[in-house]
Amino acid sequence: MSQPPNIYIIGAQCTGKTTLVKNLHANFESNSSHEPPILITEVARTVLKQHSFTAADVVNPDSIQLQSLILQAQASAERQVTQTGQWFISDRSGADPIAYALRYVEEGRANQLIQSDEWRELRTRMQDAIVVVFEASEEARSWLADDGVRLIPEDVDDWIAMHRVFCEFLQDQEMNFQVLPAWVGDHEERVEFVLQCWDCKKERGPRWVVTNF
């Protein structure tokens, strides 16, 4: 049986990515004919803790070192899984630290990440995967809850702007992706949305286009 396509659940903070990843994993454990995927989660939080950064450092114009470390950590985590012949679901991607760098660090320094070996490796892997971007929108403002670790946007406009940076960067990189609308708030509906994209990817091939932005 061929390897299932990996799944990336990405986007601005506070959009429910980690919850959806865990729900997806539970679904695959109970319903799939494939071996359950490996979970890649909380890469950024681990980097913040290991290197004594805080969420406030993400918006620091000098935070390129932090985003570079996150990019390297994501590449390492994915490499460890793929080298064992397994597939994965991840609640972030190599696009995440670059999107945050584009938003909060000057573009020239963000381009250092885009030109890195790590991004070239991660981009190739993402092109053969399902990439779902969770939408940030006015109607979902109640999701902006501070847990003391993650970066909280200044306001809804800042949150939506971050979402647009993700989508625009993926488009610039000619990356296929699907936006999960914020109005799809039910957990089961969110899981079903991703599974439908995943099933189509399996049926139509690794470079099937599912972009909607």
Short mmCIF file of N, CA and C in Angstrom, two decimals, residues 56-131:
data_model
loop_
_atom_site.label_atom_id
_atom_site.label_comp_id
_atom_site.label_asym_id
_atom_site.label_seq_id
_atom_site.Cartn_x
_atom_site.Cartn_y
_atom_site.Cartn_z
N ALA A 56 6.59 37.10 23.24
CA ALA A 56 6.84 38.49 22.83
C ALA A 56 8.00 38.59 21.85
N ASP A 57 8.92 37.63 21.90
CA ASP A 57 10.07 37.66 21.00
C ASP A 57 9.66 37.44 19.55
N VAL A 58 8.50 36.84 19.32
CA VAL A 58 8.04 36.56 17.96
C VAL A 58 7.85 37.85 17.18
N VAL A 59 7.38 38.91 17.84
CA VAL A 59 7.11 40.17 17.15
C VAL A 59 8.29 41.14 17.23
N ASN A 60 9.37 40.70 17.81
CA ASN A 60 10.58 41.53 17.87
C ASN A 60 11.20 41.59 16.48
N PRO A 61 11.51 42.80 15.98
CA PRO A 61 12.12 42.91 14.65
C PRO A 61 13.44 42.16 14.52
N ASP A 62 14.05 41.80 15.64
CA ASP A 62 15.31 41.05 15.62
C ASP A 62 15.10 39.56 15.87
N SER A 63 13.86 39.08 15.67
CA SER A 63 13.53 37.69 16.03
C SER A 63 13.90 36.68 14.95
N ILE A 64 14.71 37.05 13.99
CA ILE A 64 15.04 36.13 12.90
C ILE A 64 15.74 34.89 13.44
N GLN A 65 16.51 35.02 14.51
CA GLN A 65 17.17 33.84 15.09
C GLN A 65 16.13 32.84 15.60
N LEU A 66 15.10 33.35 16.27
CA LEU A 66 14.04 32.47 16.77
C LEU A 66 13.36 31.75 15.62
N GLN A 67 12.98 32.46 14.58
CA GLN A 67 12.28 31.83 13.46
C GLN A 67 13.20 30.84 12.74
N SER A 68 14.47 31.13 12.68
CA SER A 68 15.42 30.19 12.07
C SER A 68 15.50 28.90 12.87
N LEU A 69 15.51 29.02 14.20
CA LEU A 69 15.55 27.83 15.06
C LEU A 69 14.27 27.00 14.90
N ILE A 70 13.13 27.67 14.79
CA ILE A 70 11.87 26.95 14.60
C ILE A 70 11.87 26.23 13.25
N LEU A 71 12.36 26.89 12.21
CA LEU A 71 12.45 26.27 10.89
C LEU A 71 13.32 25.02 10.94
N GLN A 72 14.45 25.12 11.60
CA GLN A 72 15.35 23.97 11.72
C GLN A 72 14.71 22.84 12.51
N ALA A 73 14.00 23.19 13.57
CA ALA A 73 13.34 22.18 14.40
C ALA A 73 12.25 21.46 13.63
N GLN A 74 11.48 22.20 12.81
CA GLN A 74 10.44 21.57 12.00
C GLN A 74 11.04 20.61 11.00
N ALA A 75 12.13 21.04 10.36
CA ALA A 75 12.79 20.16 9.38
C ALA A 75 13.30 18.89 10.06
N SER A 76 13.87 19.04 11.24
CA SER A 76 14.39 17.89 11.96
C SER A 76 13.27 16.93 12.36
N ALA A 77 12.15 17.47 12.85
CA ALA A 77 11.03 16.63 13.28
C ALA A 77 10.45 15.84 12.12
N GLU A 78 10.29 16.49 10.98
CA GLU A 78 9.74 15.80 9.81
C GLU A 78 10.71 14.75 9.29
N ARG A 79 11.99 15.08 9.29
CA ARG A 79 13.00 14.16 8.80
C ARG A 79 13.02 12.88 9.64
N GLN A 80 12.90 13.03 10.94
CA GLN A 80 12.91 11.86 11.82
C GLN A 80 11.75 10.91 11.51
N VAL A 81 10.58 11.48 11.18
CA VAL A 81 9.43 10.64 10.87
C VAL A 81 9.60 9.97 9.50
N THR A 82 9.95 10.74 8.50
CA THR A 82 10.03 10.21 7.13
C THR A 82 11.14 9.18 6.99
N GLN A 83 12.19 9.31 7.77
CA GLN A 83 13.28 8.34 7.69
C GLN A 83 12.87 6.96 8.19
N THR A 84 11.81 6.92 8.97
CA THR A 84 11.30 5.63 9.46
C THR A 84 10.25 5.04 8.52
N GLY A 85 9.94 5.75 7.43
CA GLY A 85 8.95 5.26 6.48
C GLY A 85 7.52 5.51 6.90
N GLN A 86 7.32 6.38 7.90
CA GLN A 86 5.97 6.68 8.37
C GLN A 86 5.47 8.00 7.81
N TRP A 87 4.19 8.28 8.02
CA TRP A 87 3.62 9.55 7.58
C TRP A 87 3.16 10.32 8.80
N PHE A 88 2.81 11.60 8.61
CA PHE A 88 2.53 12.42 9.78
C PHE A 88 1.43 13.44 9.55
N ILE A 89 0.91 13.94 10.69
CA ILE A 89 0.08 15.13 10.73
C ILE A 89 0.83 16.15 11.58
N SER A 90 0.93 17.37 11.09
CA SER A 90 1.66 18.41 11.82
C SER A 90 0.79 19.63 12.03
N ASP A 91 0.91 20.25 13.20
CA ASP A 91 0.13 21.46 13.47
C ASP A 91 0.90 22.73 13.13
N ARG A 92 1.94 22.59 12.36
CA ARG A 92 2.65 23.72 11.76
C ARG A 92 3.49 23.20 10.61
N SER A 93 4.19 24.11 9.94
CA SER A 93 4.99 23.71 8.79
C SER A 93 6.19 24.62 8.69
N GLY A 94 7.02 24.39 7.68
CA GLY A 94 8.13 25.30 7.44
C GLY A 94 7.67 26.68 7.02
N ALA A 95 6.43 26.78 6.53
CA ALA A 95 5.91 28.08 6.13
C ALA A 95 5.63 28.98 7.34
N ASP A 96 5.38 28.39 8.50
CA ASP A 96 4.98 29.19 9.66
C ASP A 96 6.05 30.19 10.10
N PRO A 97 7.29 29.74 10.39
CA PRO A 97 8.28 30.72 10.83
C PRO A 97 8.59 31.77 9.76
N ILE A 98 8.47 31.37 8.49
CA ILE A 98 8.72 32.34 7.42
C ILE A 98 7.59 33.36 7.38
N ALA A 99 6.35 32.92 7.53
CA ALA A 99 5.22 33.85 7.55
C ALA A 99 5.35 34.85 8.70
N TYR A 100 5.75 34.36 9.87
CA TYR A 100 5.91 35.27 11.01
C TYR A 100 7.07 36.23 10.79
N ALA A 101 8.13 35.74 10.15
CA ALA A 101 9.25 36.62 9.84
C ALA A 101 8.84 37.69 8.83
N LEU A 102 8.04 37.31 7.84
CA LEU A 102 7.57 38.28 6.86
C LEU A 102 6.67 39.33 7.50
N ARG A 103 5.93 38.92 8.50
CA ARG A 103 5.01 39.84 9.17
C ARG A 103 5.72 40.77 10.14
N TYR A 104 6.71 40.25 10.88
CA TYR A 104 7.26 41.02 11.99
C TYR A 104 8.74 41.39 11.84
N VAL A 105 9.44 40.77 10.90
CA VAL A 105 10.85 41.07 10.67
C VAL A 105 10.96 41.67 9.28
N GLU A 106 11.99 42.43 9.02
CA GLU A 106 12.11 43.04 7.70
C GLU A 106 12.24 41.96 6.63
N GLU A 107 11.70 42.25 5.45
CA GLU A 107 11.59 41.26 4.39
C GLU A 107 12.94 40.69 3.97
N GLY A 108 13.96 41.52 3.95
CA GLY A 108 15.28 41.05 3.54
C GLY A 108 15.80 39.94 4.42
N ARG A 109 15.57 40.05 5.71
CA ARG A 109 16.02 39.01 6.64
C ARG A 109 15.12 37.78 6.55
N ALA A 110 13.84 37.98 6.29
CA ALA A 110 12.95 36.84 6.10
C ALA A 110 13.37 36.03 4.88
N ASN A 111 13.89 36.71 3.88
CA ASN A 111 14.33 36.01 2.67
C ASN A 111 15.48 35.05 2.94
N GLN A 112 16.21 35.27 4.01
CA GLN A 112 17.27 34.33 4.39
C GLN A 112 16.67 32.95 4.69
N LEU A 113 15.50 32.95 5.31
CA LEU A 113 14.83 31.68 5.61
C LEU A 113 14.31 31.04 4.33
N ILE A 114 13.77 31.86 3.42
CA ILE A 114 13.21 31.34 2.18
C ILE A 114 14.30 30.69 1.33
N GLN A 115 15.51 31.22 1.41
CA GLN A 115 16.62 30.69 0.63
C GLN A 115 17.38 29.56 1.32
N SER A 116 16.93 29.18 2.51
CA SER A 116 17.66 28.17 3.29
C SER A 116 17.45 26.75 2.77
N ASP A 117 18.39 25.88 3.09
CA ASP A 117 18.27 24.46 2.73
C ASP A 117 17.05 23.84 3.42
N GLU A 118 16.79 24.29 4.65
CA GLU A 118 15.66 23.72 5.40
C GLU A 118 14.34 24.00 4.68
N TRP A 119 14.16 25.23 4.20
CA TRP A 119 12.91 25.53 3.52
C TRP A 119 12.79 24.76 2.21
N ARG A 120 13.88 24.63 1.48
CA ARG A 120 13.82 23.86 0.23
C ARG A 120 13.38 22.43 0.50
N GLU A 121 13.90 21.85 1.56
CA GLU A 121 13.51 20.48 1.93
C GLU A 121 12.04 20.41 2.33
N LEU A 122 11.62 21.34 3.19
CA LEU A 122 10.26 21.33 3.70
C LEU A 122 9.25 21.66 2.61
N ARG A 123 9.60 22.59 1.74
CA ARG A 123 8.70 22.97 0.66
C ARG A 123 8.41 21.78 -0.25
N THR A 124 9.43 21.01 -0.58
CA THR A 124 9.25 19.83 -1.43
C THR A 124 8.29 18.84 -0.77
N ARG A 125 8.44 18.65 0.51
CA ARG A 125 7.58 17.71 1.22
C ARG A 125 6.14 18.23 1.28
N MET A 126 5.99 19.53 1.46
CA MET A 126 4.64 20.11 1.53
C MET A 126 3.92 20.01 0.19
N GLN A 127 4.65 20.09 -0.90
CA GLN A 127 4.02 20.02 -2.21
C GLN A 127 3.33 18.68 -2.46
N ASP A 128 3.77 17.66 -1.76
CA ASP A 128 3.17 16.33 -1.92
C ASP A 128 2.17 16.01 -0.82
N ALA A 129 1.81 17.01 -0.03
CA ALA A 129 0.95 16.80 1.13
C ALA A 129 -0.35 17.59 1.00
N ILE A 130 -1.21 17.40 1.98
CA ILE A 130 -2.39 18.25 2.14
C ILE A 130 -2.00 19.40 3.06
N VAL A 131 -2.25 20.63 2.62
CA VAL A 131 -1.96 21.82 3.42
C VAL A 131 -3.28 22.55 3.65
#
